[in-house]
Amino acid sequence: MVSVSPRTALIAGLLLVEPAYLLTSSTANFMKKHVQRTIAFCAYKLRCTWRDIWGEKGLSAVPEELLVDIVKALEWRDILHIRQTSRRLNSISRSTSVWRSVVESVPPRLLWLERPIKTYSSQELERLFLRRQRAIAGYEALTNGATPRWRTIKVKDPPERKTMDVVPGGRWLLVPNARGSILYYDLDAHDSPAHVLIPKKPANCLTKMSIDVDSTCSYLRFNLALVFYFLRQPDYRIEVWQVDLVLDELGQGIGLRADRQASFKQEPPGLCDTLSLLGDNLAFTVFYKAHLAVYTVLVDWRSAKGSHYSKRILYPSSRHSACLLPGNVLMSATSNSIMLVP
C-alpha cells in the first residue's frame, strides 16, 4: 500500500465521501497536480479495499465454516432474508447444519420429529419449522378475527362419534369407524387415501381412543388405547396397541404399523366418557347405569388380563374428566373443582 501523510490520508477520506470535493473547490487551485494524482490514487485504493471487504470478492475470501457459524447465530427470518444478498449466502442458508441448529433450538415437544434429526434433509427441516411458524401465525390471526382457511379430507366410513385424533407432530390423522376399525391419513400428502391401522371388529361398536407418544424412541412410536362398546351386546373391551413408523428403503416414513400389546374387559362396565394413556397407566371414566354414578378407574394396562385385574377406583359425585400427568399423578376435573391424585 502507498505510504501517505496524515493530511493526505484525511483528504483521501474526503474523496471517499465526495470524490470531486478537492477538484471543484478553491483548494484545488493551489495544489500541485502530482499531489492531486497521489490523493486520487489513495482514494481509489481505499475504495477498492472497501469493496473487497464488503463485496462479493471479500465474501468469497471468508472461510465457509465461519460463514456457517455466523448464519447459525441469526434468527430464522434473517436466514431467509440473506438468501437475496449473494449466491454463496443463498447456498449456506439452505445447508443442513443451519436448519438443524434452528430446529434444535425449539423444544422437542413443539416439533415432534418422527425420526432422528440427522436423517432429515435441510429442505425437510426447513419445511417442518416453517409449517410450525405458519401455524402460530394462523392462530394469532384467528384471534384477531381473520377468516380461517379450510382443507377438506374425505373420510371413508365416518365414525358415529366424533373421536378422531391427530398424532403429535401433525402428520397422521386417526379415524375410527362404526366397525371398530382405525384408519389413518397422511396429512402431508396432497391426496391421502385411507389406510387400515387396526382391523375391524365382528360387530358394530362405539370407539374411544387415547395416544401416548414414546419420547425415548428415536423413531416415531406411540401407544394407542382403545375402548370398544359393542352395540348389540353389553360388552366393553379395552385394547392397547403399539404403533410404529414404517420406513422405505431410503429411511423415509411412509406409513404406520400396529401390534396389539394388551386386551382386557372394561371394569366396571359402562359407557366410557374420557380416556387417558400415559406410560404403563391407563385412566378412564365410565357412567355406570346400575349405580347411576360416574367412576374413575386407574389401571396398569401391561398387567391387566381378562376381566379380573387390579385397579384403583375413584368415586366422585358428578360427571368429570380424567387426565394422567407426568410423575404418576391423575388429574380429575369437574365443573367446579380439580382433584390431583398421586
PDB file of N, CA, C and O in Angstrom, residues 5-60:
ATOM      1  N   SER A   5       1.009  10.845   4.122  1.00  0.00           N
ATOM      2  CA  SER A   5       0.981  11.583   5.384  1.00  0.00           C
ATOM      3  C   SER A   5      -0.433  11.616   5.931  1.00  0.00           C
ATOM      4  O   SER A   5      -1.395  11.355   5.204  1.00  0.00           O
ATOM      5  N   PRO A   6      -0.580  11.939   7.224  1.00  0.00           N
ATOM      6  CA  PRO A   6      -1.922  12.029   7.809  1.00  0.00           C
ATOM      7  C   PRO A   6      -2.825  13.006   7.078  1.00  0.00           C
ATOM      8  O   PRO A   6      -4.017  12.752   6.903  1.00  0.00           O
ATOM      9  N   ARG A   7      -2.235  14.136   6.648  1.00  0.00           N
ATOM     10  CA  ARG A   7      -3.059  15.122   5.941  1.00  0.00           C
ATOM     11  C   ARG A   7      -3.553  14.566   4.612  1.00  0.00           C
ATOM     12  O   ARG A   7      -4.707  14.743   4.221  1.00  0.00           O
ATOM     13  N   THR A   8      -2.644  13.850   3.916  1.00  0.00           N
ATOM     14  CA  THR A   8      -3.043  13.264   2.636  1.00  0.00           C
ATOM     15  C   THR A   8      -4.115  12.202   2.838  1.00  0.00           C
ATOM     16  O   THR A   8      -5.064  12.091   2.060  1.00  0.00           O
ATOM     17  N   ALA A   9      -3.978  11.412   3.924  1.00  0.00           N
ATOM     18  CA  ALA A   9      -4.989  10.392   4.208  1.00  0.00           C
ATOM     19  C   ALA A   9      -6.334  11.024   4.516  1.00  0.00           C
ATOM     20  O   ALA A   9      -7.387  10.506   4.119  1.00  0.00           O
ATOM     21  N   LEU A  10      -6.322  12.203   5.209  1.00  0.00           N
ATOM     22  CA  LEU A  10      -7.561  12.895   5.511  1.00  0.00           C
ATOM     23  C   LEU A  10      -8.236  13.369   4.239  1.00  0.00           C
ATOM     24  O   LEU A  10      -9.447  13.226   4.053  1.00  0.00           O
ATOM     25  N   ILE A  11      -7.434  13.920   3.350  1.00  0.00           N
ATOM     26  CA  ILE A  11      -8.000  14.382   2.085  1.00  0.00           C
ATOM     27  C   ILE A  11      -8.522  13.201   1.270  1.00  0.00           C
ATOM     28  O   ILE A  11      -9.571  13.280   0.618  1.00  0.00           O
ATOM     29  N   ALA A  12      -7.810  12.074   1.350  1.00  0.00           N
ATOM     30  CA  ALA A  12      -8.277  10.873   0.654  1.00  0.00           C
ATOM     31  C   ALA A  12      -9.604  10.403   1.226  1.00  0.00           C
ATOM     32  O   ALA A  12     -10.497   9.942   0.497  1.00  0.00           O
ATOM     33  N   GLY A  13      -9.768  10.514   2.548  1.00  0.00           N
ATOM     34  CA  GLY A  13     -11.038  10.149   3.149  1.00  0.00           C
ATOM     35  C   GLY A  13     -12.163  11.042   2.679  1.00  0.00           C
ATOM     36  O   GLY A  13     -13.288  10.590   2.470  1.00  0.00           O
ATOM     37  N   LEU A  14     -11.864  12.341   2.492  1.00  0.00           N
ATOM     38  CA  LEU A  14     -12.883  13.238   1.948  1.00  0.00           C
ATOM     39  C   LEU A  14     -13.283  12.823   0.541  1.00  0.00           C
ATOM     40  O   LEU A  14     -14.438  12.930   0.142  1.00  0.00           O
ATOM     41  N   LEU A  15     -12.321  12.336  -0.203  1.00  0.00           N
ATOM     42  CA  LEU A  15     -12.624  11.884  -1.559  1.00  0.00           C
ATOM     43  C   LEU A  15     -13.554  10.681  -1.553  1.00  0.00           C
ATOM     44  O   LEU A  15     -14.328  10.475  -2.496  1.00  0.00           O
ATOM     45  N   LEU A  16     -13.462   9.854  -0.497  1.00  0.00           N
ATOM     46  CA  LEU A  16     -14.380   8.713  -0.415  1.00  0.00           C
ATOM     47  C   LEU A  16     -15.821   9.186  -0.271  1.00  0.00           C
ATOM     48  O   LEU A  16     -16.748   8.582  -0.809  1.00  0.00           O
ATOM     49  N   VAL A  17     -15.972  10.304   0.464  1.00  0.00           N
ATOM     50  CA  VAL A  17     -17.313  10.836   0.656  1.00  0.00           C
ATOM     51  C   VAL A  17     -17.764  11.606  -0.571  1.00  0.00           C
ATOM     52  O   VAL A  17     -18.875  11.444  -1.069  1.00  0.00           O
ATOM     53  N   GLU A  18     -16.905  12.436  -1.069  1.00  0.00           N
ATOM     54  CA  GLU A  18     -17.222  13.242  -2.248  1.00  0.00           C
ATOM     55  C   GLU A  18     -15.969  13.338  -3.108  1.00  0.00           C
ATOM     56  O   GLU A  18     -15.114  14.189  -2.892  1.00  0.00           O
ATOM     57  N   PRO A  19     -15.766  12.476  -4.090  1.00  0.00           N
ATOM     58  CA  PRO A  19     -14.529  12.427  -4.876  1.00  0.00           C
ATOM     59  C   PRO A  19     -14.200  13.742  -5.575  1.00  0.00           C
ATOM     60  O   PRO A  19     -13.041  14.055  -5.808  1.00  0.00           O
ATOM     61  N   ALA A  20     -15.211  14.532  -5.910  1.00  0.00           N
ATOM     62  CA  ALA A  20     -14.947  15.768  -6.650  1.00  0.00           C
ATOM     63  C   ALA A  20     -14.723  16.963  -5.733  1.00  0.00           C
ATOM     64  O   ALA A  20     -14.599  18.085  -6.213  1.00  0.00           O
ATOM     65  N   TYR A  21     -14.617  16.731  -4.437  1.00  0.00           N
ATOM     66  CA  TYR A  21     -14.536  17.848  -3.491  1.00  0.00           C
ATOM     67  C   TYR A  21     -13.305  18.720  -3.751  1.00  0.00           C
ATOM     68  O   TYR A  21     -13.409  19.927  -3.926  1.00  0.00           O
ATOM     69  N   LEU A  22     -12.113  18.134  -3.773  1.00  0.00           N
ATOM     70  CA  LEU A  22     -10.902  18.925  -3.920  1.00  0.00           C
ATOM     71  C   LEU A  22     -10.730  19.448  -5.333  1.00  0.00           C
ATOM     72  O   LEU A  22     -10.030  20.439  -5.543  1.00  0.00           O
ATOM     73  N   LEU A  23     -11.338  18.810  -6.284  1.00  0.00           N
ATOM     74  CA  LEU A  23     -11.138  19.240  -7.674  1.00  0.00           C
ATOM     75  C   LEU A  23     -12.051  20.390  -8.035  1.00  0.00           C
ATOM     76  O   LEU A  23     -11.785  21.106  -8.995  1.00  0.00           O
ATOM     77  N   THR A  24     -13.133  20.606  -7.303  1.00  0.00           N
ATOM     78  CA  THR A  24     -14.077  21.662  -7.639  1.00  0.00           C
ATOM     79  C   THR A  24     -14.025  22.832  -6.670  1.00  0.00           C
ATOM     80  O   THR A  24     -14.612  23.858  -6.920  1.00  0.00           O
ATOM     81  N   SER A  25     -13.349  22.664  -5.533  1.00  0.00           N
ATOM     82  CA  SER A  25     -13.293  23.756  -4.562  1.00  0.00           C
ATOM     83  C   SER A  25     -12.051  24.621  -4.833  1.00  0.00           C
ATOM     84  O   SER A  25     -11.210  24.321  -5.674  1.00  0.00           O
ATOM     85  N   SER A  26     -11.950  25.700  -4.073  1.00  0.00           N
ATOM     86  CA  SER A  26     -10.809  26.606  -4.228  1.00  0.00           C
ATOM     87  C   SER A  26      -9.507  25.963  -3.790  1.00  0.00           C
ATOM     88  O   SER A  26      -8.429  26.428  -4.148  1.00  0.00           O
ATOM     89  N   THR A  27      -9.583  24.894  -2.988  1.00  0.00           N
ATOM     90  CA  THR A  27      -8.369  24.221  -2.534  1.00  0.00           C
ATOM     91  C   THR A  27      -7.575  23.669  -3.701  1.00  0.00           C
ATOM     92  O   THR A  27      -6.335  23.639  -3.673  1.00  0.00           O
ATOM     93  N   ALA A  28      -8.243  23.257  -4.780  1.00  0.00           N
ATOM     94  CA  ALA A  28      -7.551  22.659  -5.923  1.00  0.00           C
ATOM     95  C   ALA A  28      -6.709  23.671  -6.678  1.00  0.00           C
ATOM     96  O   ALA A  28      -5.833  23.283  -7.468  1.00  0.00           O
ATOM     97  N   ASN A  29      -6.941  24.961  -6.464  1.00  0.00           N
ATOM     98  CA  ASN A  29      -6.208  25.974  -7.205  1.00  0.00           C
ATOM     99  C   ASN A  29      -4.742  26.056  -6.815  1.00  0.00           C
ATOM    100  O   ASN A  29      -3.896  26.420  -7.613  1.00  0.00           O
ATOM    101  N   PHE A  30      -4.410  25.765  -5.549  1.00  0.00           N
ATOM    102  CA  PHE A  30      -3.028  25.912  -5.140  1.00  0.00           C
ATOM    103  C   PHE A  30      -2.333  24.572  -4.911  1.00  0.00           C
ATOM    104  O   PHE A  30      -1.205  24.516  -4.466  1.00  0.00           O
ATOM    105  N   MET A  31      -3.029  23.492  -5.197  1.00  0.00           N
ATOM    106  CA  MET A  31      -2.391  22.177  -5.041  1.00  0.00           C
ATOM    107  C   MET A  31      -1.731  21.784  -6.339  1.00  0.00           C
ATOM    108  O   MET A  31      -2.241  22.037  -7.422  1.00  0.00           O
ATOM    109  N   LYS A  32      -0.623  21.144  -6.211  1.00  0.00           N
ATOM    110  CA  LYS A  32       0.098  20.703  -7.392  1.00  0.00           C
ATOM    111  C   LYS A  32      -0.585  19.483  -7.999  1.00  0.00           C
ATOM    112  O   LYS A  32      -1.258  18.712  -7.319  1.00  0.00           O
ATOM    113  N   LYS A  33      -0.351  19.291  -9.273  1.00  0.00           N
ATOM    114  CA  LYS A  33      -1.025  18.207  -9.977  1.00  0.00           C
ATOM    115  C   LYS A  33      -0.582  16.833  -9.474  1.00  0.00           C
ATOM    116  O   LYS A  33      -1.379  15.914  -9.394  1.00  0.00           O
ATOM    117  N   HIS A  34       0.724  16.704  -9.088  1.00  0.00           N
ATOM    118  CA  HIS A  34       1.155  15.388  -8.645  1.00  0.00           C
ATOM    119  C   HIS A  34       0.558  15.032  -7.297  1.00  0.00           C
ATOM    120  O   HIS A  34       0.333  13.860  -6.986  1.00  0.00           O
ATOM    121  N   VAL A  35       0.255  16.084  -6.441  1.00  0.00           N
ATOM    122  CA  VAL A  35      -0.418  15.813  -5.174  1.00  0.00           C
ATOM    123  C   VAL A  35      -1.842  15.350  -5.431  1.00  0.00           C
ATOM    124  O   VAL A  35      -2.341  14.429  -4.785  1.00  0.00           O
ATOM    125  N   GLN A  36      -2.480  15.975  -6.408  1.00  0.00           N
ATOM    126  CA  GLN A  36      -3.830  15.558  -6.758  1.00  0.00           C
ATOM    127  C   GLN A  36      -3.843  14.108  -7.250  1.00  0.00           C
ATOM    128  O   GLN A  36      -4.734  13.336  -6.897  1.00  0.00           O
ATOM    129  N   ARG A  37      -2.865  13.762  -8.041  1.00  0.00           N
ATOM    130  CA  ARG A  37      -2.820  12.392  -8.558  1.00  0.00           C
ATOM    131  C   ARG A  37      -2.580  11.399  -7.412  1.00  0.00           C
ATOM    132  O   ARG A  37      -3.148  10.310  -7.386  1.00  0.00           O
ATOM    133  N   THR A  38      -1.716  11.799  -6.436  1.00  0.00           N
ATOM    134  CA  THR A  38      -1.459  10.913  -5.298  1.00  0.00           C
ATOM    135  C   THR A  38      -2.720  10.702  -4.467  1.00  0.00           C
ATOM    136  O   THR A  38      -3.047   9.581  -4.064  1.00  0.00           O
ATOM    137  N   ILE A  39      -3.428  11.788  -4.225  1.00  0.00           N
ATOM    138  CA  ILE A  39      -4.667  11.689  -3.443  1.00  0.00           C
ATOM    139  C   ILE A  39      -5.693  10.846  -4.188  1.00  0.00           C
ATOM    140  O   ILE A  39      -6.369   9.996  -3.591  1.00  0.00           O
ATOM    141  N   ALA A  40      -5.848  11.072  -5.462  1.00  0.00           N
ATOM    142  CA  ALA A  40      -6.817  10.305  -6.236  1.00  0.00           C
ATOM    143  C   ALA A  40      -6.470   8.817  -6.227  1.00  0.00           C
ATOM    144  O   ALA A  40      -7.347   7.961  -6.140  1.00  0.00           O
ATOM    145  N   PHE A  41      -5.158   8.525  -6.296  1.00  0.00           N
ATOM    146  CA  PHE A  41      -4.743   7.123  -6.282  1.00  0.00           C
ATOM    147  C   PHE A  41      -5.040   6.482  -4.917  1.00  0.00           C
ATOM    148  O   PHE A  41      -5.505   5.340  -4.840  1.00  0.00           O
ATOM    149  N   CYS A  42      -4.771   7.218  -3.833  1.00  0.00           N
ATOM    150  CA  CYS A  42      -5.074   6.697  -2.492  1.00  0.00           C
ATOM    151  C   CYS A  42      -6.572   6.463  -2.315  1.00  0.00           C
ATOM    152  O   CYS A  42      -6.999   5.449  -1.752  1.00  0.00           O
ATOM    153  N   ALA A  43      -7.373   7.410  -2.800  1.00  0.00           N
ATOM    154  CA  ALA A  43      -8.818   7.238  -2.698  1.00  0.00           C
ATOM    155  C   ALA A  43      -9.282   6.015  -3.481  1.00  0.00           C
ATOM    156  O   ALA A  43     -10.150   5.256  -3.038  1.00  0.00           O
ATOM    157  N   TYR A  44      -8.694   5.816  -4.642  1.00  0.00           N
ATOM    158  CA  TYR A  44      -9.066   4.641  -5.454  1.00  0.00           C
ATOM    159  C   TYR A  44      -8.729   3.348  -4.711  1.00  0.00           C
ATOM    160  O   TYR A  44      -9.514   2.410  -4.676  1.00  0.00           O
ATOM    161  N   LYS A  45      -7.529   3.309  -4.088  1.00  0.00           N
ATOM    162  CA  LYS A  45      -7.128   2.105  -3.366  1.00  0.00           C
ATOM    163  C   LYS A  45      -8.041   1.853  -2.166  1.00  0.00           C
ATOM    164  O   LYS A  45      -8.420   0.705  -1.878  1.00  0.00           O
ATOM    165  N   LEU A  46      -8.413   2.931  -1.447  1.00  0.00           N
ATOM    166  CA  LEU A  46      -9.283   2.770  -0.300  1.00  0.00           C
ATOM    167  C   LEU A  46     -10.676   2.285  -0.716  1.00  0.00           C
ATOM    168  O   LEU A  46     -11.277   1.433  -0.061  1.00  0.00           O
ATOM    169  N   ARG A  47     -11.176   2.829  -1.828  1.00  0.00           N
ATOM    170  CA  ARG A  47     -12.488   2.378  -2.297  1.00  0.00           C
ATOM    171  C   ARG A  47     -12.446   0.917  -2.719  1.00  0.00           C
ATOM    172  O   ARG A  47     -13.375   0.150  -2.490  1.00  0.00           O
ATOM    173  N   CYS A  48     -11.358   0.489  -3.345  1.00  0.00           N
ATOM    174  CA  CYS A  48     -11.219  -0.905  -3.743  1.00  0.00           C
ATOM    175  C   CYS A  48     -11.169  -1.826  -2.524  1.00  0.00           C
ATOM    176  O   CYS A  48     -11.741  -2.912  -2.528  1.00  0.00           O
ATOM    177  N   THR A  49     -10.431  -1.340  -1.467  1.00  0.00           N
ATOM    178  CA  THR A  49     -10.359  -2.153  -0.254  1.00  0.00           C
ATOM    179  C   THR A  49     -11.727  -2.304   0.388  1.00  0.00           C
ATOM    180  O   THR A  49     -12.114  -3.395   0.821  1.00  0.00           O
ATOM    181  N   TRP A  50     -12.481  -1.208   0.448  1.00  0.00           N
ATOM    182  CA  TRP A  50     -13.836  -1.264   0.990  1.00  0.00           C
ATOM    183  C   TRP A  50     -14.721  -2.214   0.185  1.00  0.00           C
ATOM    184  O   TRP A  50     -15.478  -2.994   0.735  1.00  0.00           O
ATOM    185  N   ARG A  51     -14.595  -2.153  -1.109  1.00  0.00           N
ATOM    186  CA  ARG A  51     -15.399  -3.015  -1.973  1.00  0.00           C
ATOM    187  C   ARG A  51     -14.992  -4.473  -1.809  1.00  0.00           C
ATOM    188  O   ARG A  51     -15.825  -5.386  -1.836  1.00  0.00           O
ATOM    189  N   ASP A  52     -13.706  -4.752  -1.613  1.00  0.00           N
ATOM    190  CA  ASP A  52     -13.239  -6.127  -1.436  1.00  0.00           C
ATOM    191  C   ASP A  52     -13.736  -6.729  -0.122  1.00  0.00           C
ATOM    192  O   ASP A  52     -14.029  -7.928  -0.035  1.00  0.00           O
ATOM    193  N   ILE A  53     -13.815  -5.856   0.928  1.00  0.00           N
ATOM    194  CA  ILE A  53     -14.240  -6.369   2.231  1.00  0.00           C
ATOM    195  C   ILE A  53     -15.725  -6.689   2.227  1.00  0.00           C
ATOM    196  O   ILE A  53     -16.154  -7.755   2.664  1.00  0.00           O
ATOM    197  N   TRP A  54     -16.535  -5.777   1.713  1.00  0.00           N
ATOM    198  CA  TRP A  54     -17.982  -5.930   1.811  1.00  0.00           C
ATOM    199  C   TRP A  54     -18.623  -6.461   0.541  1.00  0.00           C
ATOM    200  O   TRP A  54     -19.801  -6.802   0.557  1.00  0.00           O
ATOM    201  N   GLY A  55     -17.901  -6.533  -0.507  1.00  0.00           N
ATOM    202  CA  GLY A  55     -18.466  -7.010  -1.754  1.00  0.00           C
ATOM    203  C   GLY A  55     -18.293  -8.494  -1.941  1.00  0.00           C
ATOM    204  O   GLY A  55     -17.894  -9.236  -1.059  1.00  0.00           O
ATOM    205  N   GLU A  56     -18.603  -8.962  -3.136  1.00  0.00           N
ATOM    206  CA  GLU A  56     -18.565 -10.386  -3.440  1.00  0.00           C
ATOM    207  C   GLU A  56     -17.164 -10.943  -3.345  1.00  0.00           C
ATOM    208  O   GLU A  56     -16.967 -12.067  -2.903  1.00  0.00           O
ATOM    209  N   LYS A  57     -16.161 -10.158  -3.734  1.00  0.00           N
ATOM    210  CA  LYS A  57     -14.796 -10.659  -3.688  1.00  0.00           C
ATOM    211  C   LYS A  57     -14.347 -10.913  -2.250  1.00  0.00           C
ATOM    212  O   LYS A  57     -13.744 -11.942  -1.956  1.00  0.00           O
ATOM    213  N   GLY A  58     -14.671  -9.987  -1.355  1.00  0.00           N
ATOM    214  CA  GLY A  58     -14.284 -10.188   0.027  1.00  0.00           C
ATOM    215  C   GLY A  58     -15.054 -11.312   0.690  1.00  0.00           C
ATOM    216  O   GLY A  58     -14.524 -12.041   1.503  1.00  0.00           O
ATOM    217  N   LEU A  59     -16.329 -11.499   0.328  1.00  0.00           N
ATOM    218  CA  LEU A  59     -17.127 -12.567   0.895  1.00  0.00           C
ATOM    219  C   LEU A  59     -16.585 -13.933   0.504  1.00  0.00           C
ATOM    220  O   LEU A  59     -16.602 -14.876   1.292  1.00  0.00           O
ATOM    221  N   SER A  60     -16.088 -14.033  -0.707  1.00  0.00           N
ATOM    222  CA  SER A  60     -15.543 -15.315  -1.160  1.00  0.00           C
ATOM    223  C   SER A  60     -14.251 -15.672  -0.441  1.00  0.00           C
ATOM    224  O   SER A  60     -13.861 -16.838  -0.419  1.00  0.00           O
TER     225      SER A  60
END
